[in-house]
XYZ file of C-alpha atoms in Angstrom:
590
model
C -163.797 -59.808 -51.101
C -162.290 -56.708 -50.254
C -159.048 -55.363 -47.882
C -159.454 -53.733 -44.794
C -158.283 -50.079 -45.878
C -161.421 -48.275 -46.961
C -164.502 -48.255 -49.115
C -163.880 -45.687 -51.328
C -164.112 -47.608 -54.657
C -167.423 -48.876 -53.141
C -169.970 -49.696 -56.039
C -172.155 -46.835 -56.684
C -174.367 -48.156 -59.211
C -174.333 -47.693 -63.463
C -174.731 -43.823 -65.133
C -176.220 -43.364 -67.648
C -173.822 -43.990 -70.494
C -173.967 -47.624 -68.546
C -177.492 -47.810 -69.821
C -176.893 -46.773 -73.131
C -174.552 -49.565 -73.625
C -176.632 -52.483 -72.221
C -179.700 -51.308 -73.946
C -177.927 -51.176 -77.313
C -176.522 -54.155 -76.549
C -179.974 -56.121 -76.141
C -180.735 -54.249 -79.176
C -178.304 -55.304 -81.153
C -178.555 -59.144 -80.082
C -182.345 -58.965 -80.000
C -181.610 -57.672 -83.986
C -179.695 -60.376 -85.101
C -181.890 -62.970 -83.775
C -185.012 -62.022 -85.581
C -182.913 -61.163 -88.677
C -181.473 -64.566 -88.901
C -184.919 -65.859 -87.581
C -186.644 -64.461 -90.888
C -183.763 -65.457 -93.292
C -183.604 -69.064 -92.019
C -185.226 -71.947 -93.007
C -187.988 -72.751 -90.247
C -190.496 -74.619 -91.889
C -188.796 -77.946 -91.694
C -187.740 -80.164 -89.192
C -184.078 -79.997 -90.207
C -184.533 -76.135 -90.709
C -185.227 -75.501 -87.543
C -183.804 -78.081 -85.140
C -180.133 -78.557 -86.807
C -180.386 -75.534 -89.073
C -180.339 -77.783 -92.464
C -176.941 -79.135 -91.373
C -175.481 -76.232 -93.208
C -173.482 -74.653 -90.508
C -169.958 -73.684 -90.636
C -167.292 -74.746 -87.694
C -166.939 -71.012 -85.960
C -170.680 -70.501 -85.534
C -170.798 -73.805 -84.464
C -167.790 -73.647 -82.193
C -168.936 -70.351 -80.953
C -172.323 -72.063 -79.829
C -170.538 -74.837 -78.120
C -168.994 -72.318 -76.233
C -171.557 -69.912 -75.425
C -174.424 -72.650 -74.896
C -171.919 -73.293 -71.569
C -170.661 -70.045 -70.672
C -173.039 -67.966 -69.637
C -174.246 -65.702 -66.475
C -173.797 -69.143 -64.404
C -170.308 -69.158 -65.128
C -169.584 -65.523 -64.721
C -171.896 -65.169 -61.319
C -171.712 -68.919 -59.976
C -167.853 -69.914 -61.506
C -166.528 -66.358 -60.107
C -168.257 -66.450 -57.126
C -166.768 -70.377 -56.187
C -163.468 -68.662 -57.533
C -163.315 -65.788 -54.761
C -164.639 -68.394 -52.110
C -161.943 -71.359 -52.859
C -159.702 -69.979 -55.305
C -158.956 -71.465 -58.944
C -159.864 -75.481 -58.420
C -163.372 -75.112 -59.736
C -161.289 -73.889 -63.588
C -160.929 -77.740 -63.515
C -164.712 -77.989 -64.363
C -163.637 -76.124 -67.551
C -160.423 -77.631 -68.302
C -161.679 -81.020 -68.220
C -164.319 -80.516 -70.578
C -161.588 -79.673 -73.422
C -161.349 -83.660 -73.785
C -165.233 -84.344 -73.761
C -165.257 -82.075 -76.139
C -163.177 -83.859 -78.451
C -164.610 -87.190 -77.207
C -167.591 -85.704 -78.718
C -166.595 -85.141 -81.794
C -163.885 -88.127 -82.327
C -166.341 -90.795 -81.068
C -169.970 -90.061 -80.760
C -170.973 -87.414 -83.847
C -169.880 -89.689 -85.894
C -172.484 -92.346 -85.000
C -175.009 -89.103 -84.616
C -174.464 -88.366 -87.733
C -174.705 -91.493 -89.719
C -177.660 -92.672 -87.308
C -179.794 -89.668 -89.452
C -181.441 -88.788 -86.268
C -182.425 -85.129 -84.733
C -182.467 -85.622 -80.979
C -180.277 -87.698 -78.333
C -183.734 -89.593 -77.524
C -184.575 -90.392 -81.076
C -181.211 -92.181 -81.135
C -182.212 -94.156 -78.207
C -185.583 -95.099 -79.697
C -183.481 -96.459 -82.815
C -180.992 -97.854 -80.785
C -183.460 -99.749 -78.321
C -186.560 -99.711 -80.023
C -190.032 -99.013 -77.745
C -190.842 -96.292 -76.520
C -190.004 -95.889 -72.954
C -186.455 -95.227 -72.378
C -187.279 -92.529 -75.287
C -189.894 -90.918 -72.515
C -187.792 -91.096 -69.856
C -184.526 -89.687 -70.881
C -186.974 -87.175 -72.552
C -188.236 -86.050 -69.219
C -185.031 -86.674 -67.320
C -183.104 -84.457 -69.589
C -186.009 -81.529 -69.076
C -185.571 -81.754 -65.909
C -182.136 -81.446 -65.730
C -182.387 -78.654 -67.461
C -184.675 -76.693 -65.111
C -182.565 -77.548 -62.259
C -179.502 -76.709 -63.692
C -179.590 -74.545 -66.913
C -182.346 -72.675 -67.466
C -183.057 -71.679 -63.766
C -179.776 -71.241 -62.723
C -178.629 -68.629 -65.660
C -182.123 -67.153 -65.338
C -180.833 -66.906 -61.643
C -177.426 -65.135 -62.316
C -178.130 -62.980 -65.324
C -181.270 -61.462 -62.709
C -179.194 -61.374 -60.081
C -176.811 -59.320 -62.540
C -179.156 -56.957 -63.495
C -180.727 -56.282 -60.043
C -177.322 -55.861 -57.940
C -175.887 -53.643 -61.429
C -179.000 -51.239 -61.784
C -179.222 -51.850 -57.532
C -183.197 -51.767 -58.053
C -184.660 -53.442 -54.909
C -187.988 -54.616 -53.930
C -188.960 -58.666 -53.046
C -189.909 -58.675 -57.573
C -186.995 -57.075 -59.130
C -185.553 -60.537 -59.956
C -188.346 -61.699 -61.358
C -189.107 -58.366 -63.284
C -185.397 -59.236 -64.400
C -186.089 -62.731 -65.411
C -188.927 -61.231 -67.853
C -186.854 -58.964 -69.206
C -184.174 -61.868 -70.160
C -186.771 -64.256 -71.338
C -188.619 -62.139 -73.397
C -185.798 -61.441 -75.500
C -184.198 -65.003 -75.620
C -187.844 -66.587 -76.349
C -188.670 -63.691 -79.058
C -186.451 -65.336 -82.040
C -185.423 -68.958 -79.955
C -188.938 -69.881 -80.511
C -189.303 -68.337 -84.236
C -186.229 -69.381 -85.454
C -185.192 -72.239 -84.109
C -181.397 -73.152 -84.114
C -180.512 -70.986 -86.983
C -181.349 -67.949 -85.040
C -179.712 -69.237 -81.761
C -176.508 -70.339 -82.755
C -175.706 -66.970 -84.997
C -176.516 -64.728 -81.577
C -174.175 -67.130 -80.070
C -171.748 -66.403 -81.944
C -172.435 -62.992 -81.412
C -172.507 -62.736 -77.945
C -169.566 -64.873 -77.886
C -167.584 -62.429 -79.888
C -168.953 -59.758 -77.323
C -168.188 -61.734 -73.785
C -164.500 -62.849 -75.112
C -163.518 -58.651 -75.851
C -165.553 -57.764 -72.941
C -163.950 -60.312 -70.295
C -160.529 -59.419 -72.086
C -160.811 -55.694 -71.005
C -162.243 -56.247 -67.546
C -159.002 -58.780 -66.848
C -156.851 -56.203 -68.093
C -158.404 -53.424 -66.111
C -158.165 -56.212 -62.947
C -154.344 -56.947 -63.435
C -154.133 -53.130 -63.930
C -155.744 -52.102 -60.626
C -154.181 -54.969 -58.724
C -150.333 -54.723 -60.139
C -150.114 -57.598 -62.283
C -151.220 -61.518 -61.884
C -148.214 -61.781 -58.949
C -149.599 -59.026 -56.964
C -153.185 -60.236 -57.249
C -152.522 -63.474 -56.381
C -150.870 -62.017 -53.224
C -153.378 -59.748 -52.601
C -156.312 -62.641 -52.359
C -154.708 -64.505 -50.209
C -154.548 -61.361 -47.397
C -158.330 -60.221 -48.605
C -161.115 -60.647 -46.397
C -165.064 -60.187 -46.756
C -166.299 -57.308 -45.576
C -168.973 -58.773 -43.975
C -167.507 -61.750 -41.924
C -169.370 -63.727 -39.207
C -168.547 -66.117 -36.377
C -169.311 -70.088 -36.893
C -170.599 -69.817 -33.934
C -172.647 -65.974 -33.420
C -173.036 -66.415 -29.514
C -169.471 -67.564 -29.744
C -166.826 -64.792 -30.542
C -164.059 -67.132 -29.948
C -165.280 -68.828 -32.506
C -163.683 -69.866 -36.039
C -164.595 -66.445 -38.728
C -166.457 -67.141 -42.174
C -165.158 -66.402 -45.456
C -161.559 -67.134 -45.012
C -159.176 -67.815 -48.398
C -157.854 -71.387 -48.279
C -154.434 -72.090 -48.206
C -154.990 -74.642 -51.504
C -156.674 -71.735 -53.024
C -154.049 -71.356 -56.032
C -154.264 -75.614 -56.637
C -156.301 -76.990 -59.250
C -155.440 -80.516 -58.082
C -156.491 -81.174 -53.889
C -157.133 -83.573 -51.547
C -159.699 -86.387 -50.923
C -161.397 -84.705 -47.689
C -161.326 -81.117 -49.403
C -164.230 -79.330 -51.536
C -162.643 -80.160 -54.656
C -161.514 -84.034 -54.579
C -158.788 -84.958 -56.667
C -160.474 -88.263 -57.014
C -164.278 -86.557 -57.769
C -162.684 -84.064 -60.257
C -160.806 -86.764 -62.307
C -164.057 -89.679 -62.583
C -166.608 -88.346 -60.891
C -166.552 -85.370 -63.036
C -165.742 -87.517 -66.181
C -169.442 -89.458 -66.066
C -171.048 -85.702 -66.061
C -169.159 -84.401 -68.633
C -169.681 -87.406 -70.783
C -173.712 -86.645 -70.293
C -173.382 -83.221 -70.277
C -170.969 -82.828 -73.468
C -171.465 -85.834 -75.582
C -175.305 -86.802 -75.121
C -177.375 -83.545 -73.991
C -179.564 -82.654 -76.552
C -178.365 -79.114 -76.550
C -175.078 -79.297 -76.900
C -174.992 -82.143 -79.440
C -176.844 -80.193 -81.142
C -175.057 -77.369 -82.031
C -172.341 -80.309 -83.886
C -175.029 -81.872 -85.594
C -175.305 -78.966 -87.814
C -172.514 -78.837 -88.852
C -172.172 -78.835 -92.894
C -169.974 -82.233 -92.395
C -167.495 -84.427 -90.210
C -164.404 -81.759 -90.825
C -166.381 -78.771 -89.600
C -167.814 -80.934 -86.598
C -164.536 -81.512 -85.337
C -163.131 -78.098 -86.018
C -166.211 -76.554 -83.929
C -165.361 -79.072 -81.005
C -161.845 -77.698 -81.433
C -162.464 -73.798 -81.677
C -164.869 -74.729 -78.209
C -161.944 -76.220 -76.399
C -159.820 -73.567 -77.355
C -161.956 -71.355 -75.899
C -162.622 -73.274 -72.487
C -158.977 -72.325 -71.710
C -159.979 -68.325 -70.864
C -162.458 -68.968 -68.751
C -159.452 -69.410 -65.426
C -158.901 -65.965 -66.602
C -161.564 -64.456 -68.137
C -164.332 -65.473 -65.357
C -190.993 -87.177 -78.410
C -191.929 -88.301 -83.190
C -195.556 -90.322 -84.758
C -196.465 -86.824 -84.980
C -196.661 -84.213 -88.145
C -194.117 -81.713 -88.902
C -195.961 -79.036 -87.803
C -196.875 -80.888 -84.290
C -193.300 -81.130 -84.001
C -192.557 -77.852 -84.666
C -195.472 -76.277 -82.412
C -194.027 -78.925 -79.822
C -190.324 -77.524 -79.819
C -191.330 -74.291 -79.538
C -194.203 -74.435 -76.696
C -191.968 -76.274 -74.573
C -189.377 -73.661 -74.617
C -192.179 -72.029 -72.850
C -193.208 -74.357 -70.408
C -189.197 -75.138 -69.329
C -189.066 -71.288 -68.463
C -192.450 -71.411 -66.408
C -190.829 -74.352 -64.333
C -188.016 -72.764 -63.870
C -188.790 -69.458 -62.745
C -190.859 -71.764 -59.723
C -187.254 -73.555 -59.447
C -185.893 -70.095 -58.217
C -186.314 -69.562 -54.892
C -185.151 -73.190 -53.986
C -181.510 -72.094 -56.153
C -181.356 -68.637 -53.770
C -181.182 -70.903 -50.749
C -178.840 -73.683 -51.129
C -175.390 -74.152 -50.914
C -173.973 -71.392 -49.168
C -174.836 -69.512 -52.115
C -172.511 -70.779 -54.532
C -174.407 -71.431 -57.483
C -171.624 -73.511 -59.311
C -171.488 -76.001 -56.490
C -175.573 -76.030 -56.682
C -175.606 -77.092 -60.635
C -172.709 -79.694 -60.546
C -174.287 -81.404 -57.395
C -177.855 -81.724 -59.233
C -176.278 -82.947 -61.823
C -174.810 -85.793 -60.061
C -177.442 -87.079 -58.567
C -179.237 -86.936 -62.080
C -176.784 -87.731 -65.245
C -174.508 -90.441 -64.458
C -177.264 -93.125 -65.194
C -177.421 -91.161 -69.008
C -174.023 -91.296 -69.096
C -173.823 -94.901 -68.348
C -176.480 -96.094 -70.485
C -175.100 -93.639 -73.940
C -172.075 -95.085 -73.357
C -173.330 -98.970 -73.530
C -175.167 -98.229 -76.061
C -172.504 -96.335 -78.286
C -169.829 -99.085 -77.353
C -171.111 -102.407 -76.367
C -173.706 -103.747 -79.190
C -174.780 -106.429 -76.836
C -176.905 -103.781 -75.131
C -180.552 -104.146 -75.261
C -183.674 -102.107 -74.187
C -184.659 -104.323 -71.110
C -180.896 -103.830 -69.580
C -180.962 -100.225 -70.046
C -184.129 -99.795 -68.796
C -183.801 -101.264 -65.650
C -180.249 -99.434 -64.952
C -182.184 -96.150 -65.704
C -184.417 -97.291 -63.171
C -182.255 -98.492 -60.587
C -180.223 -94.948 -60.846
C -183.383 -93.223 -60.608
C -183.900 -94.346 -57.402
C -180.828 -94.189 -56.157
C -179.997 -90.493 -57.076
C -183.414 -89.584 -56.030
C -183.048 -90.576 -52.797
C -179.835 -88.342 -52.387
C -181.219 -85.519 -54.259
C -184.345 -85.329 -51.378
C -182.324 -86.106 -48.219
C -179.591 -82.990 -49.297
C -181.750 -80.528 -50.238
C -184.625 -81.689 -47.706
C -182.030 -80.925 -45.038
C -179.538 -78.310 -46.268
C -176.557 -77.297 -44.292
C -176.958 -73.822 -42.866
C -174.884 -70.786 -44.274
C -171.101 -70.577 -41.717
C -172.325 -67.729 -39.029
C -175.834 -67.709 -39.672
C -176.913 -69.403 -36.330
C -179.805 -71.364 -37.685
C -179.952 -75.116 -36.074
C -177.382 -77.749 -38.112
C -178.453 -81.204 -38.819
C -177.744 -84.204 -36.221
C -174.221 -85.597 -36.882
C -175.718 -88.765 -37.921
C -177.244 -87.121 -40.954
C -173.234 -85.565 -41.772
C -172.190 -89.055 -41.910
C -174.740 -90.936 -44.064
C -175.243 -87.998 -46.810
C -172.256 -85.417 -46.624
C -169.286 -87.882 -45.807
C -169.767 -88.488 -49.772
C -168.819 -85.884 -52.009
C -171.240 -84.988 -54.623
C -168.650 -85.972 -57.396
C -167.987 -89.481 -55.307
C -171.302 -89.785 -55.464
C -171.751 -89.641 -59.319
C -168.910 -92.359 -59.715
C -170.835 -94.704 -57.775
C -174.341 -94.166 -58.868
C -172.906 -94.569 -62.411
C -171.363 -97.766 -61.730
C -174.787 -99.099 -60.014
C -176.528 -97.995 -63.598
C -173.821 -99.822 -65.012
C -173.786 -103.268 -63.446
C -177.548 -103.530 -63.310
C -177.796 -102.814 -67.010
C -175.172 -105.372 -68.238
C -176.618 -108.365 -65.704
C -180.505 -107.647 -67.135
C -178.752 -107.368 -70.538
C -177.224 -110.585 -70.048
C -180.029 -112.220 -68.968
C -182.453 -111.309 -71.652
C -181.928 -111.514 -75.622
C -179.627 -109.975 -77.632
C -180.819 -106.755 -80.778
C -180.066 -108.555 -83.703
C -177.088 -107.164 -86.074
C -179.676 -105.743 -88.259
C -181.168 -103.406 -86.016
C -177.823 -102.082 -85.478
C -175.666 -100.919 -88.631
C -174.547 -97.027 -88.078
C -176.078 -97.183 -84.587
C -172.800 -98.169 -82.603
C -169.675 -96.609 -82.966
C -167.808 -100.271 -84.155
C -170.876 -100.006 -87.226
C -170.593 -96.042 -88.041
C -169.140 -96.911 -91.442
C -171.737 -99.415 -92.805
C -173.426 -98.797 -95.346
C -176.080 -101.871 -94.707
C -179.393 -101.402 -95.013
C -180.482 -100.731 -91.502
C -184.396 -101.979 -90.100
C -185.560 -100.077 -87.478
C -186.704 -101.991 -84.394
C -190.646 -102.314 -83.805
C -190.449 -102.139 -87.580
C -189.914 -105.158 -90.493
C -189.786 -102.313 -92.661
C -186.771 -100.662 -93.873
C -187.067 -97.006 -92.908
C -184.515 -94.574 -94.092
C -182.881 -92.316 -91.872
C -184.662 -89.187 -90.376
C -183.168 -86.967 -93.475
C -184.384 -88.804 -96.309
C -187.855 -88.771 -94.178
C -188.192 -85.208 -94.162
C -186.891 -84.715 -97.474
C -189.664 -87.251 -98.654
C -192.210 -85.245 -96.833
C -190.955 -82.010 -98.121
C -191.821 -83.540 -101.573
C -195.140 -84.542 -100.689
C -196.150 -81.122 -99.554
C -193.916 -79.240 -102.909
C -196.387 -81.936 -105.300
C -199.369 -80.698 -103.879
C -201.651 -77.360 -103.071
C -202.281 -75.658 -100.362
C -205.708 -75.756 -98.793
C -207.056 -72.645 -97.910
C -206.539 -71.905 -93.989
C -208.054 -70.111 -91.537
C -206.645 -66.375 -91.150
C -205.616 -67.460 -87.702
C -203.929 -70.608 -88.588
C -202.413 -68.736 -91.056
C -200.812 -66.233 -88.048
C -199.999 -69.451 -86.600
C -198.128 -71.249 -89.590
C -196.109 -67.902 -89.797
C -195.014 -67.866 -86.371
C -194.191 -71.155 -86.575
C -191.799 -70.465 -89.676
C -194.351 -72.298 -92.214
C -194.869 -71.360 -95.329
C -198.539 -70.487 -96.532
C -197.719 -70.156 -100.305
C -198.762 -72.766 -102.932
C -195.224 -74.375 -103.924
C -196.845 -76.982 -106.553
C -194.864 -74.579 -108.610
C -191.426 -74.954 -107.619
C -188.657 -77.472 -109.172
C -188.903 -80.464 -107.820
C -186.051 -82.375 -109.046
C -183.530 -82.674 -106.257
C -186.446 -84.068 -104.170
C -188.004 -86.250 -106.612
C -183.800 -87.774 -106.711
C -184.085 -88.211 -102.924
C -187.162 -89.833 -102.956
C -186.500 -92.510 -105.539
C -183.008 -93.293 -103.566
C -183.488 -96.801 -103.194
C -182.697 -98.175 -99.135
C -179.094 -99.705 -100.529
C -178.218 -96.302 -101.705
C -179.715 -94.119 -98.801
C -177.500 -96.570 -96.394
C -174.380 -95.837 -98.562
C -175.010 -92.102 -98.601
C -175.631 -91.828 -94.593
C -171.878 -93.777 -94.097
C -170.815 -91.301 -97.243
C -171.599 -88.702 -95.217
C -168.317 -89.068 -92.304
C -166.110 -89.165 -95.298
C -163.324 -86.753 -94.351
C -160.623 -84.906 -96.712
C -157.157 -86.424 -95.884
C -155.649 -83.059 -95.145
C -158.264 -81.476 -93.124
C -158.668 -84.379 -91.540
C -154.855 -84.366 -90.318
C -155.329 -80.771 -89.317
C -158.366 -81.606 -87.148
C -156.630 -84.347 -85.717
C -153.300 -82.144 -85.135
C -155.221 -79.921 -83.332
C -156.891 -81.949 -81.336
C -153.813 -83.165 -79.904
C -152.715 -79.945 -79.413
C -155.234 -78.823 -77.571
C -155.511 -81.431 -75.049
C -151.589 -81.113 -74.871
C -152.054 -77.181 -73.721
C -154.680 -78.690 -71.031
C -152.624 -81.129 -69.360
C -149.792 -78.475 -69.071
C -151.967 -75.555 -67.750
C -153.487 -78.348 -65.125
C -150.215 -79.204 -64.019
C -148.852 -76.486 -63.912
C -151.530 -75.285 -61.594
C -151.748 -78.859 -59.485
């Protein structure tokens, strides 16, 4: 937005000093990834998927935070910002107490469970094989929808409108550009190498948003002035509602609720969507997607878990003003990294449909999808984490059910979009306003998650129970046992995934190498394998793990949540604390 006076601060596009800095900055996070990438461990499932559980809280934090704050949030959160003021800093504000939900309640059982990924859990918690599947592929595509094509969206759309190339390829030339760096050390060095360059470009976007907020307050006379200001700002380019019509209603008006965080029922931002429906996506989005979880689970133990949740929230208060397993280990490996590839191939396709819907505002775009798609997750990771009676049959068919059901909203919106205010293309038939758009998006999610709900406790009740066995350190009441746990579709006592890998690891330290191929060998060492003969090595920390008996593996996994008393009451102190700051800064702005 801009005033009427004149355009003499007009954008005139970056010099060359401009370049200097962005090139030495994709030097100097394109540096630390393969440095870390070649110093980490990668040849292990641990190594490179939770980073050997060996991380520290501020990386970890950091990660949290960065993993969530990216070019979405500074293209799609600004731009919903200038359009309807400050209610969509709710979305971030509300995620301070997932956050903690995350790690107060379901780490824990992460943790203890001994398992890698959010569907692994699932596969313990259920048994089979086909919730595993579909969550799998449910959470991929989330992630194209939302994630991956949306950032690769805004960071192009960045780069083209900043370096103001043009031509109908410049954002995909862009989107190369971006994923040739990410994918350079993601897929080499696995979580290691990704959380450290969060961190770093954390560091980076925290001093840089910093400065540009001072500048802003600078140019606009302080946060009273600028608030004024907005609300007598127009677009420079404004159209009628109706373009035959110049009577008609003008575009890109500022709201008069535009300084509320808090609004009413029949407005953009619901005060009844933002408070539950936006609870069942942060749930999924915080405490059960695989790659957020993930940065906790590496954490070196419970204490530093927490304290990264913590550092995370307390960085989710600037942005207002700042902006599949029966396989080997090296299948698995291979398999993590090629389908970083294959997500970015879908999602570069995704593209074009992102461009054209919602009015252009991305943030809307992401949190809509995401209705329609999490709140069955959300429902059934909360069953499961809270309600042992839960089986596989009862989730499964509320999974299904929810399918359907957000499915069936997902193609009748975005079938039919709304046309842009003033751009004179043909609306849809009233009759299609009331059946899809008299629900708000965030409504929406409340009730599709109650549908996944209901179904899955009236199949669950109708069909048999998991036995107790099945179920020790799988459920948040059981987090704490140190029972010897039998996996489902097993008689068999299996330890957890650890103490798998570590008894693995063993096998391959007792015996040689065989002699490989020169090109598997340029494989194994992309891959992060090692090709050297280890028959050498000292073995005796793995022979200890490996003749663990179940009993003491069991104690060891409920060992592990163990928490010092005092860091433990600091954690805890600050996690009130936190939370506390929230609820003032949201009323304060309600």
């Amino acid at each position: 937005m801009a005033d009427n006076t004149d355009n003499e601060n007009t954008f005139q596009g970056l010099e060359i000093l401009d370049y200097i800095v962005i090139v030495a900055y994709f030097l100097f996070v394109l540096g630390v990834g393969l440095f870390v990438s070649y110093r980490s461990n990668r040849s292990s499932l641990s190594g490179y998927f939770l980073s050997s559980r060996s991380m520290h809280f501020i990386p970890v934090g950091a990660s949290l935070f960065a993993s969530n704050i990216g070019s979405g949030h500074f293209i799609g959160l600004a731009g919903s910002g200038a359009a309807s003021g400050i209610g969509v800093a709710a979305f971030e504000f509300t995620a301070i107490y997932f956050l903690m939900m995350l790690g107060w309640l379901f780490v824990p059982v992460y943790m203890a469970s001994g398992v890698y990924t959010m569907p692994e859990y699932l596969k313990k918690r259920f048994g089979g094989e086909r919730i595993r599947i579909y969550l799998s592929v449910l959470a991929l595509l989330l992630y194209i929808f939302t994630k991956i094509s949306a950032d690769l969206f805004a960071g192009a759309l960045f780069i083209t409108q900043a370096t103001q190339i043009e031509g109908d390829y410049a954002i995909y030339i862009s989107i190369l550009i971006l994923l040739a760096i990410a994918c350079l050390f993601t897929i080499a060095g696995g979580l290691s190498a990704v959380i450290w360059t969060d961190f770093v470009q954390t560091v980076l976007m925290i001093i840089g948003a910093f400065i540009l907020c001072g500048i802003g307050f600078q140019e606009t006379g302080g946060y009273n002035q600028m608030v004024e200001s907005f609300f007598k700002a127009v677009a420079q380019n404004r159209s009628h509602s109706d373009p035959n019509d110049s009577s008609s209603e003008l575009c890109g008006g500022v709201p008069d609720n535009a300084m509320h965080l808090v609004r009413g029922v029949d407005t953009d931002l619901p005060w009844t969507g933002m408070l539950f429906g936006l609870a069942i996506n942060s749930i999924w989005y915080w405490c059960s997607d695989q790659v957020i979880v993930q940065r906790s689970l590496a954490s070196k133990d419970m204490i530093h878990a927490k304290a990264g949740t913590i550092l995370a929230g307390y960085l989710k208060l600037l942005p207002l003003w700042i902006m599949v397993k029966k396989a080997s280990e090296f299948e698995l490996l291979m398999a993590g990294r090629v389908f970083v590839l294959v997500l970015v191939v879908i999602s570069i396709i995704w593209i074009p449909i992102i461009n054209a819907s919602q009015g252009s505002q991305l943030f809307v775009y992401i949190q809509s999808i995401t209705s329609y798609l999490a709140p069955p997750i959300c429902a059934i990771y909360l069953l499961a984490m809270f309600w042992p009676r839960c089986n596989e049959p009862g989730a499964f068919a509320g999974l299904m059910v929810g399918l359907i059901v957000g499915l069936i909203r997902f193609g009748l919106e975005f079938g039919y979009a709304i046309p842009p205010c003033g751009s004179g293309e043909a609306k849809p038939p009233q009759w299609w306003y009331d059946i899809i758009f008299s629900i708000h998006y965030l409504h929406f999610g409340i009730i599709l998650w109650g549908i996944t709900g209901i179904v899955t406790i009236v199949v669950t009740l109708l069909t048999d129970p998991i036995p107790e066995k099945h179920l020790y350190r799988l459920t948040f009441w059981s987090r704490h046992s140190d029972k010897v746990r039998i996996d489902l579709d097993s008689e068999e006592v299996e330890p957890p995934a650890q103490e798998q890998e570590d008894v693995q690891s063993l096998k391959a330290l007792t015996s040689h190498v065989e002699d490989v191929s020169f090109v598997r060998k340029c494989v194994n060492f992309l891959c992060g394998i090692d090709n050297k003969d280890k028959s050498e090595e000292p073995q005796e920390d793995q022979m200890a793990i490996a003749e663990l008996t179940p009993e003491q593996k069991a104690t060891e996994a409920a060992l592990f949540l163990k928490e010092e008393p005092f860091w433990k009451r600091i954690v805890n102190l600050n996690a009130v604390l936190i939370m506390a700051i929230t609820a003032f800064i949201i009323g304060f702005y309600a």
